[in-house]
JSON list of C-alpha atoms in Angstrom, two decimals:
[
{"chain": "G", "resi": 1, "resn": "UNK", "atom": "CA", "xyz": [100.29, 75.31, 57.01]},
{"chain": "G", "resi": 2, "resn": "UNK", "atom": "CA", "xyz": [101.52, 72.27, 58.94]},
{"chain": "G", "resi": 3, "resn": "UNK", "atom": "CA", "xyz": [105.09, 72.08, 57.32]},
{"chain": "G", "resi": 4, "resn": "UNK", "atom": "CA", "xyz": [108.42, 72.88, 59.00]},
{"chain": "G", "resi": 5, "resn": "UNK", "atom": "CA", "xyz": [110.80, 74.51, 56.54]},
{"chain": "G", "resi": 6, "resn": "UNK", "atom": "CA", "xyz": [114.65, 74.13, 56.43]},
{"chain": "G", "resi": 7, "resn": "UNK", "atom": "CA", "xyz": [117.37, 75.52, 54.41]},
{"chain": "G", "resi": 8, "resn": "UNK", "atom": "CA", "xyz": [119.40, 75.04, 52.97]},
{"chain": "G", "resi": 9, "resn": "UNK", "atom": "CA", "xyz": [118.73, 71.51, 51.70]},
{"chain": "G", "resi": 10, "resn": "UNK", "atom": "CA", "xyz": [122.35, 71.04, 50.61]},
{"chain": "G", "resi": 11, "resn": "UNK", "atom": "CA", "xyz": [125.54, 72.56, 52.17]},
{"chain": "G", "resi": 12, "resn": "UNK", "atom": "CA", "xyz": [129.07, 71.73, 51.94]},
{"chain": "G", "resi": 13, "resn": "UNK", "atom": "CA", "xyz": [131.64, 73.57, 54.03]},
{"chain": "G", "resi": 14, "resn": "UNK", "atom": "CA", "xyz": [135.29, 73.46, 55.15]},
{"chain": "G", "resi": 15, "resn": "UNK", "atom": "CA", "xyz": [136.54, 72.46, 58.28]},
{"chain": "G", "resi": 16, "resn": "UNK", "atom": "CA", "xyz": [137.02, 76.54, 58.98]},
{"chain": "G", "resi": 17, "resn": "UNK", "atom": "CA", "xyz": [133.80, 77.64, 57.55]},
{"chain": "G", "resi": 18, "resn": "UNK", "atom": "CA", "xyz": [131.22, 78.74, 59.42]},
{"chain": "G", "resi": 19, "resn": "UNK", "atom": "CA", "xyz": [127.54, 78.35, 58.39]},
{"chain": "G", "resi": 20, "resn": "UNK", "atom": "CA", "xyz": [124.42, 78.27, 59.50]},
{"chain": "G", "resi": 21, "resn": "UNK", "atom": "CA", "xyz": [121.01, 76.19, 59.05]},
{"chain": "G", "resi": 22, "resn": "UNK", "atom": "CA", "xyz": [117.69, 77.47, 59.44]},
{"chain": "G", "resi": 23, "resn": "UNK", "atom": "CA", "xyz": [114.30, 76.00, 60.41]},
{"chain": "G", "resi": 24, "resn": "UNK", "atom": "CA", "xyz": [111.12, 77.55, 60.73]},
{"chain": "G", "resi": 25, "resn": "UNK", "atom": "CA", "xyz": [107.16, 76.87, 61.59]},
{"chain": "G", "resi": 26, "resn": "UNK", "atom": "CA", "xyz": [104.22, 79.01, 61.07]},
{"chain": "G", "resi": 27, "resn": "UNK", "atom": "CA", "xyz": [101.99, 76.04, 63.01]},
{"chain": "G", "resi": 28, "resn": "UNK", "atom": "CA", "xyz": [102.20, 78.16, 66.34]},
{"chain": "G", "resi": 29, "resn": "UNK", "atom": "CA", "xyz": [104.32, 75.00, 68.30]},
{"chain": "G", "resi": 30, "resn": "UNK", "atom": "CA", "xyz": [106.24, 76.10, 71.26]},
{"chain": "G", "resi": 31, "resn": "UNK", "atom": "CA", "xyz": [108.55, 73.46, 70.86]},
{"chain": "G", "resi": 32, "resn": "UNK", "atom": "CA", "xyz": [110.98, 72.89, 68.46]},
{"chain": "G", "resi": 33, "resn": "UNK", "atom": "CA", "xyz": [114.11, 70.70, 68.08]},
{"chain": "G", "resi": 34, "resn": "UNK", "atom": "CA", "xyz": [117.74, 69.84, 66.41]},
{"chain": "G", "resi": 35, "resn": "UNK", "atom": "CA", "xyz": [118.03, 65.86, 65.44]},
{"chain": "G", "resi": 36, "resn": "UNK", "atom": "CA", "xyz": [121.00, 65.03, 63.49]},
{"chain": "G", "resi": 37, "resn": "UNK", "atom": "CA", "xyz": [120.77, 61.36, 61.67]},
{"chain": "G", "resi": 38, "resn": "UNK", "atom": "CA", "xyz": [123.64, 59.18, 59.98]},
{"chain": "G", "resi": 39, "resn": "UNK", "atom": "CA", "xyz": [122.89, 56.87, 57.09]},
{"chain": "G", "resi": 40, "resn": "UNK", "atom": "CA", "xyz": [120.69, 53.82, 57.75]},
{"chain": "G", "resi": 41, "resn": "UNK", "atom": "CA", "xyz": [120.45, 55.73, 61.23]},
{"chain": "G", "resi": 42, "resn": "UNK", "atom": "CA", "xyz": [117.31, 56.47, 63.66]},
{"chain": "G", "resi": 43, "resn": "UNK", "atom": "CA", "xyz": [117.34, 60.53, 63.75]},
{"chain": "G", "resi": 44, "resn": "UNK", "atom": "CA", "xyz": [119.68, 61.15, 66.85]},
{"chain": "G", "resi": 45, "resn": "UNK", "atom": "CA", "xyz": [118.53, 64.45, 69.21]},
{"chain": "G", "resi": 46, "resn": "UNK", "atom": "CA", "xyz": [120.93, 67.16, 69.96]},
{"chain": "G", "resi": 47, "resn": "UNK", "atom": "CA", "xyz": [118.71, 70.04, 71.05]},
{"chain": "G", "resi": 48, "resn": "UNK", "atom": "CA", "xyz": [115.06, 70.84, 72.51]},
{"chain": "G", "resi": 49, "resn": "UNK", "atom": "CA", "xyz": [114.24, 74.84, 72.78]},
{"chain": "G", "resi": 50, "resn": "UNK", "atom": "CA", "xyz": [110.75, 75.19, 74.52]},
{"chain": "G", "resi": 51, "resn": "UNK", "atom": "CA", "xyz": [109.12, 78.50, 74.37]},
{"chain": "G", "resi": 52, "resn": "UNK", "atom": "CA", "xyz": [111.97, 79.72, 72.96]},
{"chain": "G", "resi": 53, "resn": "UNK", "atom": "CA", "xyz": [114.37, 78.78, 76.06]},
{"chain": "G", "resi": 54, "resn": "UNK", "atom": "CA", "xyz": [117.39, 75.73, 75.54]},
{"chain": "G", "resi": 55, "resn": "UNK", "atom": "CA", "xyz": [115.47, 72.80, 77.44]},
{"chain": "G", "resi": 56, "resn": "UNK", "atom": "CA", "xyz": [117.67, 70.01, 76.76]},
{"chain": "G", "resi": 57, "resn": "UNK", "atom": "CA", "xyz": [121.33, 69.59, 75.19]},
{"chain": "G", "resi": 58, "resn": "UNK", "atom": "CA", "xyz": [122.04, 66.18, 74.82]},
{"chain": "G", "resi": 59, "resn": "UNK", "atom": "CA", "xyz": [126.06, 67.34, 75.35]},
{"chain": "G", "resi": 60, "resn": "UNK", "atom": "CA", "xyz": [126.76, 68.13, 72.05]},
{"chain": "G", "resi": 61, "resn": "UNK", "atom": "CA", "xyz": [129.72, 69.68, 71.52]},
{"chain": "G", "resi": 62, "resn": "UNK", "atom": "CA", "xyz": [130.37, 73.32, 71.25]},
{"chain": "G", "resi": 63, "resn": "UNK", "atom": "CA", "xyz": [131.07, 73.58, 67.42]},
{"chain": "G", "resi": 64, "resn": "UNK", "atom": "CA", "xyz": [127.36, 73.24, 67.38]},
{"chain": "G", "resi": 65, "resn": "UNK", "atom": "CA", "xyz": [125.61, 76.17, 68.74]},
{"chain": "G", "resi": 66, "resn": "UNK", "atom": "CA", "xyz": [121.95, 75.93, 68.16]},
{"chain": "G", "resi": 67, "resn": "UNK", "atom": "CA", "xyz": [119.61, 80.06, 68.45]},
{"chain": "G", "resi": 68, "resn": "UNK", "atom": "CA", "xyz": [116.14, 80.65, 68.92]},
{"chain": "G", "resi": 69, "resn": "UNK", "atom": "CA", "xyz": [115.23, 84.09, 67.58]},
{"chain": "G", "resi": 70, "resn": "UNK", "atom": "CA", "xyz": [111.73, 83.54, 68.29]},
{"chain": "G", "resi": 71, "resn": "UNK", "atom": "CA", "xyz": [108.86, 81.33, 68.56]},
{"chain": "G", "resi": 72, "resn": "UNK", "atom": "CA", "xyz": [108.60, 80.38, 64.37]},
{"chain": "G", "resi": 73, "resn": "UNK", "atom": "CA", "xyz": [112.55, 80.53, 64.06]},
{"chain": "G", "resi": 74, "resn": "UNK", "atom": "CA", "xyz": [115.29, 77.56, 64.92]},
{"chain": "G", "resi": 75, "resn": "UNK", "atom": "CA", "xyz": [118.65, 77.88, 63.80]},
{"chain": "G", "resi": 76, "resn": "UNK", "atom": "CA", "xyz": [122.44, 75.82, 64.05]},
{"chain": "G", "resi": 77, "resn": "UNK", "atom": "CA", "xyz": [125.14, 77.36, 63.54]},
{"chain": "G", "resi": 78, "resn": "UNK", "atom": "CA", "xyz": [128.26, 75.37, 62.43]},
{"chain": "G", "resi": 79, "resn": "UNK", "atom": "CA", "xyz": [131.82, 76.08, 63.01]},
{"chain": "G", "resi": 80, "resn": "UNK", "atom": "CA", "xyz": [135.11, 74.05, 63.11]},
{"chain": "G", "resi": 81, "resn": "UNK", "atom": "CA", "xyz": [133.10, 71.26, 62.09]},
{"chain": "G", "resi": 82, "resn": "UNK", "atom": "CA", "xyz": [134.77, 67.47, 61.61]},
{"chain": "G", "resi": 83, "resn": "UNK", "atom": "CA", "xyz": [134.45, 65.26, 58.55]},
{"chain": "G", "resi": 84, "resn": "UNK", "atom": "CA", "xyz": [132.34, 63.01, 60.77]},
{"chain": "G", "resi": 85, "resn": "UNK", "atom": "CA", "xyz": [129.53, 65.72, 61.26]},
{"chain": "G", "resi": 86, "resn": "UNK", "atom": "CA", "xyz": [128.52, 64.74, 58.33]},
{"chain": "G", "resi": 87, "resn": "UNK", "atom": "CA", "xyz": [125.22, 63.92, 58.18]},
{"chain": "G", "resi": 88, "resn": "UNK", "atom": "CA", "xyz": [121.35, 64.88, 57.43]},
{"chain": "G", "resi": 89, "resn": "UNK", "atom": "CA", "xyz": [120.10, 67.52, 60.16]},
{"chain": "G", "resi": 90, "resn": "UNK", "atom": "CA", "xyz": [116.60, 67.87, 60.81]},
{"chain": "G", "resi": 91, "resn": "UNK", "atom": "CA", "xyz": [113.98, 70.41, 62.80]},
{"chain": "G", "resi": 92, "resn": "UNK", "atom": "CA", "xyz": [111.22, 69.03, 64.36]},
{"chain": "G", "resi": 93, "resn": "UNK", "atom": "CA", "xyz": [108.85, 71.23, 66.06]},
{"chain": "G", "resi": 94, "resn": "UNK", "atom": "CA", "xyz": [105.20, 70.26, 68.16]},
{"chain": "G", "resi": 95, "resn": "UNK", "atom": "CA", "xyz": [103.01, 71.69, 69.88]},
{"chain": "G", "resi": 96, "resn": "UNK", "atom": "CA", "xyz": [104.73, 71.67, 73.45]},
{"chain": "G", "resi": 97, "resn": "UNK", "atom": "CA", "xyz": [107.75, 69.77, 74.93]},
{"chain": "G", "resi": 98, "resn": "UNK", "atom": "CA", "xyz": [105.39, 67.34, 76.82]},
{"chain": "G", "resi": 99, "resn": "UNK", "atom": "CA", "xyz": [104.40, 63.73, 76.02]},
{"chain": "G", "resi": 100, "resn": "UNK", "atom": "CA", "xyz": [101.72, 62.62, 73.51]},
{"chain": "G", "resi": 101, "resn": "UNK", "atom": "CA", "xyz": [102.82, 65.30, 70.93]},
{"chain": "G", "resi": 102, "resn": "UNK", "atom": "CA", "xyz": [103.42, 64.58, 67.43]},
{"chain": "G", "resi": 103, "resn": "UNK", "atom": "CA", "xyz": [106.80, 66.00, 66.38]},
{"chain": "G", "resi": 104, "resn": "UNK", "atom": "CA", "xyz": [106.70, 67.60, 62.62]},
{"chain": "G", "resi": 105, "resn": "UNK", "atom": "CA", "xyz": [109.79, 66.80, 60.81]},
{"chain": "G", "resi": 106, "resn": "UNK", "atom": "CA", "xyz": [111.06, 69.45, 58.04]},
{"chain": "G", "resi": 107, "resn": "UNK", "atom": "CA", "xyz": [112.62, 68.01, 55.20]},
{"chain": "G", "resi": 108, "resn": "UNK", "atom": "CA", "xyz": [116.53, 68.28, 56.59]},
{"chain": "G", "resi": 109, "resn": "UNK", "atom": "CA", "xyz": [119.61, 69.91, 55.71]},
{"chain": "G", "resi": 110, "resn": "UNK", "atom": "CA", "xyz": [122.24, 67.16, 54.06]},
{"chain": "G", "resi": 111, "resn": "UNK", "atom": "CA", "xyz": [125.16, 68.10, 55.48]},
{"chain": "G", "resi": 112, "resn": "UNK", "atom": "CA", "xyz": [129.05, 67.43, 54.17]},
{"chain": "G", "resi": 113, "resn": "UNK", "atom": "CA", "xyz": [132.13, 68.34, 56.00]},
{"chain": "G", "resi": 114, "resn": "UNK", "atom": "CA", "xyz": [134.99, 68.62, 53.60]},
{"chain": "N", "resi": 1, "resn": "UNK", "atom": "CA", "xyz": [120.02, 54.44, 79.59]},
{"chain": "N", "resi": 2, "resn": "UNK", "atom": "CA", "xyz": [116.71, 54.38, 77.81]},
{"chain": "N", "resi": 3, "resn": "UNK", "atom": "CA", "xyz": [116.63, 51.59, 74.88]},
{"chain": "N", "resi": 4, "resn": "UNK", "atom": "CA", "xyz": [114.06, 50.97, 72.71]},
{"chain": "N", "resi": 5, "resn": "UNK", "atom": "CA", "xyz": [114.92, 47.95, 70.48]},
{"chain": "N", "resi": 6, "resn": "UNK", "atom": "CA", "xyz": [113.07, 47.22, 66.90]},
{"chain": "N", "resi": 7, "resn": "UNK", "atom": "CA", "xyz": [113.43, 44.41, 64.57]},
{"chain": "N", "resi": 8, "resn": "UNK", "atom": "CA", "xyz": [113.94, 43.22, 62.62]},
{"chain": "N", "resi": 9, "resn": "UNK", "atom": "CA", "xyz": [116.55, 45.89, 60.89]},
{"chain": "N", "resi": 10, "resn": "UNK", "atom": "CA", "xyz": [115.39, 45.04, 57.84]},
{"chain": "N", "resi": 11, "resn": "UNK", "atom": "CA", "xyz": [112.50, 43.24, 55.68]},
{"chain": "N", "resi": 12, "resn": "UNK", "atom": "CA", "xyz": [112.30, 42.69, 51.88]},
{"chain": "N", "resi": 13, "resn": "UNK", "atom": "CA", "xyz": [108.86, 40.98, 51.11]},
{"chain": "N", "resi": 14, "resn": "UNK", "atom": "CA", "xyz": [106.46, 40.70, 47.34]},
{"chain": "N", "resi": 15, "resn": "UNK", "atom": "CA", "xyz": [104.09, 42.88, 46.69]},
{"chain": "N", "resi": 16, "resn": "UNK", "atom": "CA", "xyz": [100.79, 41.51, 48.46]},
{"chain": "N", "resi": 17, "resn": "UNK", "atom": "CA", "xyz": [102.56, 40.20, 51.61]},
{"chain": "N", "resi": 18, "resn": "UNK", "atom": "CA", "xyz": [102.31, 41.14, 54.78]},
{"chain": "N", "resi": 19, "resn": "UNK", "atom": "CA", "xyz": [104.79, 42.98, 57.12]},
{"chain": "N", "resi": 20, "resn": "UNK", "atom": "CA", "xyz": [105.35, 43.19, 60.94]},
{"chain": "N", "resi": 21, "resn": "UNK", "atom": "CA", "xyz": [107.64, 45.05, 62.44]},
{"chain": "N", "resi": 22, "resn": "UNK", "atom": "CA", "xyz": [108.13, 45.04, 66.14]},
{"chain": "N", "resi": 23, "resn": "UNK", "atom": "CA", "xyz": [109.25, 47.49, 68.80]},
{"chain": "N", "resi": 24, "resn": "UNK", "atom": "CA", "xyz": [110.68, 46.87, 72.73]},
{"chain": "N", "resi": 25, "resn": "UNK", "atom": "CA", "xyz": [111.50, 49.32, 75.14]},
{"chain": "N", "resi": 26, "resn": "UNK", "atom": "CA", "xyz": [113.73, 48.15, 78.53]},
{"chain": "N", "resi": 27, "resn": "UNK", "atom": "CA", "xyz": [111.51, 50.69, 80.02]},
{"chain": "N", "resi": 28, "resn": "UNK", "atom": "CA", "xyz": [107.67, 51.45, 80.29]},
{"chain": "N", "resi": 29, "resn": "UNK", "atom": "CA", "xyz": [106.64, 54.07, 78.43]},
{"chain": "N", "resi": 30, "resn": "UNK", "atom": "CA", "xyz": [103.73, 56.94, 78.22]},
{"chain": "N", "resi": 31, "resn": "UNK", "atom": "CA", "xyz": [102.84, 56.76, 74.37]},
{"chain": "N", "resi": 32, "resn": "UNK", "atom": "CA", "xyz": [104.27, 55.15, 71.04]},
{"chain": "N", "resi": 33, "resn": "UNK", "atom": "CA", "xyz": [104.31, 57.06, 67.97]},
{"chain": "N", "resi": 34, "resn": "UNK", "atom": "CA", "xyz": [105.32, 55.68, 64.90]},
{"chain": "N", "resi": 35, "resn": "UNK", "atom": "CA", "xyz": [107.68, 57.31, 61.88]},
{"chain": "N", "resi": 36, "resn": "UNK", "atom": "CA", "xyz": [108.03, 56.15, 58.39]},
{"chain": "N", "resi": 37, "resn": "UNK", "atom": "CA", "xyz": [110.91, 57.47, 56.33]},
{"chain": "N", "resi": 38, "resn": "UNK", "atom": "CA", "xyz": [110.97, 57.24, 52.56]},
{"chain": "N", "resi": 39, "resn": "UNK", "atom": "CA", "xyz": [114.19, 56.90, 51.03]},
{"chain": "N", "resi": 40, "resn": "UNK", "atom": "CA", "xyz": [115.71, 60.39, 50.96]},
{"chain": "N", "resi": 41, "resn": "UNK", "atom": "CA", "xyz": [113.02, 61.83, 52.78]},
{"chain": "N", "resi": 42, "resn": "UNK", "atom": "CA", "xyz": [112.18, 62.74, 56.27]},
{"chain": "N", "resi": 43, "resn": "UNK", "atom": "CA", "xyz": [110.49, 60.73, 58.75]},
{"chain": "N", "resi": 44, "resn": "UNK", "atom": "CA", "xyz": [106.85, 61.22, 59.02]},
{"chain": "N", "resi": 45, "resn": "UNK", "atom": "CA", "xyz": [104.44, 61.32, 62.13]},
{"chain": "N", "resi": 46, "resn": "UNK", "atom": "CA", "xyz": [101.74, 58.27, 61.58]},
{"chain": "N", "resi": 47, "resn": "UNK", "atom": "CA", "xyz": [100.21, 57.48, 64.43]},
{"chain": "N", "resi": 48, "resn": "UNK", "atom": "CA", "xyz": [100.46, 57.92, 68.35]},
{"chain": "N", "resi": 49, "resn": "UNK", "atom": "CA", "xyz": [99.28, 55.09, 70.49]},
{"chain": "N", "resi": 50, "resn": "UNK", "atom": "CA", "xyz": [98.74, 55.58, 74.26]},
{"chain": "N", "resi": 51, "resn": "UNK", "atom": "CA", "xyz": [96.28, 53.49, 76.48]},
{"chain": "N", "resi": 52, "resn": "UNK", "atom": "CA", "xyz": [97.51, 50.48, 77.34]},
{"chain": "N", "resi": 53, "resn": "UNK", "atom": "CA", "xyz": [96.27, 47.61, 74.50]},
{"chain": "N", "resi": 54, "resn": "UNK", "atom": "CA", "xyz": [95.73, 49.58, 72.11]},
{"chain": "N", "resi": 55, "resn": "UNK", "atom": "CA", "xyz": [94.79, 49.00, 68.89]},
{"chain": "N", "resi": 56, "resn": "UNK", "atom": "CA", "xyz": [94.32, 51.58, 66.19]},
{"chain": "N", "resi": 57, "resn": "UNK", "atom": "CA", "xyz": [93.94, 50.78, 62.45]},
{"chain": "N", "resi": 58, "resn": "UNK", "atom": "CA", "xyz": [94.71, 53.14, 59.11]},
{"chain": "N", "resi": 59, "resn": "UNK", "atom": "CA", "xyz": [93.89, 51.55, 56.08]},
{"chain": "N", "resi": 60, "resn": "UNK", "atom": "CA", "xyz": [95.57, 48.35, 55.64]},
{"chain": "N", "resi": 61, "resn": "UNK", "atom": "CA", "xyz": [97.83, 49.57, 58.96]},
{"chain": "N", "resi": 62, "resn": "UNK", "atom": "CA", "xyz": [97.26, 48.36, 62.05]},
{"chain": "N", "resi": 63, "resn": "UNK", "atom": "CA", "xyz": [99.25, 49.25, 65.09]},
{"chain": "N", "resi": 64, "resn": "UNK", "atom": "CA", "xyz": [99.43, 47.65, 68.73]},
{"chain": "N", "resi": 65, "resn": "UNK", "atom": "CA", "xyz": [100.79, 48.95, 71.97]},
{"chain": "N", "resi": 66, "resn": "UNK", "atom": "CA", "xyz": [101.41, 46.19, 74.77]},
{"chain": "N", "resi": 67, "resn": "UNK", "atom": "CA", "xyz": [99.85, 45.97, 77.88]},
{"chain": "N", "resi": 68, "resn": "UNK", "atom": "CA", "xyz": [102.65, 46.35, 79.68]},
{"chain": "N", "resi": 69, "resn": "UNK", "atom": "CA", "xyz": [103.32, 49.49, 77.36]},
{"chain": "N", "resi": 70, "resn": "UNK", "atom": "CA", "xyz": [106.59, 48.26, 77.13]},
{"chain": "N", "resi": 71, "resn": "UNK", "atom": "CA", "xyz": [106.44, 47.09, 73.21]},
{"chain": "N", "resi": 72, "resn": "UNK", "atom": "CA", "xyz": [104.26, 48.09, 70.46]},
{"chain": "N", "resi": 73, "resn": "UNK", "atom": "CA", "xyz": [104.30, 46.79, 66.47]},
{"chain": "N", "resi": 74, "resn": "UNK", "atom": "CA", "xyz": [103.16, 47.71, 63.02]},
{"chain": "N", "resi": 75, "resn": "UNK", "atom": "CA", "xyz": [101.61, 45.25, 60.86]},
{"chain": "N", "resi": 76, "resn": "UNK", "atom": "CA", "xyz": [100.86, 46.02, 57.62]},
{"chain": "N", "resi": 77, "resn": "UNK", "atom": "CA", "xyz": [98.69, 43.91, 55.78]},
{"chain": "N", "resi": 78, "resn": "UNK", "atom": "CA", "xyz": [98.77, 43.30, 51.46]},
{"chain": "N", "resi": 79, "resn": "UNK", "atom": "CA", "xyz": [102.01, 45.73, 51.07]},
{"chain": "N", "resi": 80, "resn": "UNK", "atom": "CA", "xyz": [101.64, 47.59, 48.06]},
{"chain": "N", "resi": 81, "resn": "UNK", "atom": "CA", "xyz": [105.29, 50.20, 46.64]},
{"chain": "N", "resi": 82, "resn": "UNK", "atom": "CA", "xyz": [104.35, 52.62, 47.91]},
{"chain": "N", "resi": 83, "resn": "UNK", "atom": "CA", "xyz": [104.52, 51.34, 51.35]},
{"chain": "N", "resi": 84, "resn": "UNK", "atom": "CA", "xyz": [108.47, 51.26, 51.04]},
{"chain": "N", "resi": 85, "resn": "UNK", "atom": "CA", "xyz": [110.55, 53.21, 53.34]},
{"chain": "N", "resi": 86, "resn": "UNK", "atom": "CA", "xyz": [112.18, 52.82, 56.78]},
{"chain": "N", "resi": 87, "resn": "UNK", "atom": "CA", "xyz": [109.75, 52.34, 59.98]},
{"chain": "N", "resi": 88, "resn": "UNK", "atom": "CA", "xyz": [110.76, 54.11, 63.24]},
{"chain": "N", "resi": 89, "resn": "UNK", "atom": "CA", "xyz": [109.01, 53.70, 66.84]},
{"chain": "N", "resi": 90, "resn": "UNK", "atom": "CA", "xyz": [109.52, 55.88, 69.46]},
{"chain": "N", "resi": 91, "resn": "UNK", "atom": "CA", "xyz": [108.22, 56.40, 72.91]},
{"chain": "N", "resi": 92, "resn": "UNK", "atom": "CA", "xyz": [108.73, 58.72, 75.78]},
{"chain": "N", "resi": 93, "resn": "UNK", "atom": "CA", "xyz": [110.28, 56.70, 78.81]},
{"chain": "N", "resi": 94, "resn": "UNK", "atom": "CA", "xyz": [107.27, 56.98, 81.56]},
{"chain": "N", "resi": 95, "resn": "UNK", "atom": "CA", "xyz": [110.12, 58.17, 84.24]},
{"chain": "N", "resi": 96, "resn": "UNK", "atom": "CA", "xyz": [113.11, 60.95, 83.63]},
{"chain": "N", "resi": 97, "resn": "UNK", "atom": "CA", "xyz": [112.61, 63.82, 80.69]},
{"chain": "N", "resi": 98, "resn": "UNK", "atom": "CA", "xyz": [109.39, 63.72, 79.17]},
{"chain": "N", "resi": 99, "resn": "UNK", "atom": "CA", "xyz": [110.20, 65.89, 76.29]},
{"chain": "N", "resi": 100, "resn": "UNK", "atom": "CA", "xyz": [112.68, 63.25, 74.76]},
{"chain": "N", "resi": 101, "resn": "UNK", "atom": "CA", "xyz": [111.52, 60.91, 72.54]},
{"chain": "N", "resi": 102, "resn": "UNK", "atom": "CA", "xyz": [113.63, 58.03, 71.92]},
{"chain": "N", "resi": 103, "resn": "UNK", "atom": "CA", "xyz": [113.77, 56.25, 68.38]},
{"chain": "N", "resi": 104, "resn": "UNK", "atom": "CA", "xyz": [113.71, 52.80, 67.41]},
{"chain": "N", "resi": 105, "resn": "UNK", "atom": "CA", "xyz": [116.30, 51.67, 65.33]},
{"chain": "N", "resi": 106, "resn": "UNK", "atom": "CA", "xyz": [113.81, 51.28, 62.26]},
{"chain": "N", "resi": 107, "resn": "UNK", "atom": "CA", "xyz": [112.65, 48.55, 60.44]},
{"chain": "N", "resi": 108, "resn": "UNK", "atom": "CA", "xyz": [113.70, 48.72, 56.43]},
{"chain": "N", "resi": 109, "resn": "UNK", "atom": "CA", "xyz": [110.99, 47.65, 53.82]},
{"chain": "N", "resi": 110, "resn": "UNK", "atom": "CA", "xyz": [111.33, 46.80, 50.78]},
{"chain": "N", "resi": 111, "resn": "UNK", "atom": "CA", "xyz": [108.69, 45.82, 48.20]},
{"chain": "N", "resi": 112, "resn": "UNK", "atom": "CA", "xyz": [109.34, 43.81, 45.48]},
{"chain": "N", "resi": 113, "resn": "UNK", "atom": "CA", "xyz": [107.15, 44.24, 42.23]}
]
């Protein structure tokens, strides 16, 4: 099984919603990661979680709040989001944090803040 | 910061030409990898490049990585459809956080029939 799964694939929400997006891996990779990407965008990185510990936040802001429940399971959770969050968010995972590892994309979670 | 420059932003060529796209970091870096992203899809791992000069083919893709491994490009030879999509490099910078891998701004193919 080399695929990273994400749900849901669609998901619109109010500015006052709360919601969350899932990710998980069954390829045994210790790290796994949060990009978010804007139309006609390279993907962007928001979060790195390496053996199940927060390893980087590239200062996003709080509404974002990204959970590792363990080491097959990523999740985001969303609330007080802005229109301009809009966007497609993907999970990545590989086999470690390190260089010279392929990052598997899942297929992303389009995104719309209404 | 840590830039990593591709052009050009977009290409349309006919089916049976060749494309080149080319990638150019301000920085050295330990490996290339390189992306494609279908329209509506996700980006894909292709390849990862990491001696310096290196040259590694797949099918009618070849890829480069400089000598200085400070650029790196795609050439794709006899585009065919299905080779339509956007085109991402990305590197990690030799010095500062190795686990983040900084993207290209992609290259756009199109193929026309």
């Amino acid at each position: 099984d080399t695929e990273v799964t994400q749900t849901p694939k669609h998901l619109v929400m109010g500015m006052t919603n709360k919601k969350s997006l899932k990710c998980e891996q069954h390829m045994g990779h210790r790290a796994m990661y949060w990009y978010k990407q804007k139309a006609k965008k390279p993907p962007e990185l928001m979060f790195v979680y390496s053996y199940e510990k927060l390893s980087i936040n590239e200062s996003v802001p709080s509404r974002f709040s990204p959970e590792c429940p363990n080491s097959s399971l990523l999740n985001l959770h969303l609330h007080a989001l802005q229109p301009e969050d809009s966007a497609l968010y993907l999970c990545a995972s590989s086999q470690s944090k390190g260089r010279n590892t392929e990052a598997f994309f899942g297929q992303g979670t389009r995104l719309t803040v209404v | 910061g840590q830039q990593v420059m591709q052009i050009p932003q977009y290409q349309h060529v006919q089916e049976g030409e060749d494309f080149t796209t080319y990638c150019n970091s301000s920085t050295t870096l330990s490996n290339i990898q390189w992306y494609k992203q279908r329209p509506g899809g996700h980006p894909v791992f292709l390849i990862q490049l990491v001696k310096s000069g290196e040259v590694k083919k797949q099918k009618r893709l070849t890829f480069q990585f400089g000598e200085a491994k400070k650029n790196s490009s795609l050439h794709i030879t006899a585009t065919q459809t299905t080779d339509v999509g956007t085109y991402f490099c990305a590197g990690h910078p030799t010095q500062g956080g190795s686990e983040k891998l900084v993207f290209g701004k992609g290259t756009k193919l199109t193929v026309n029939p």
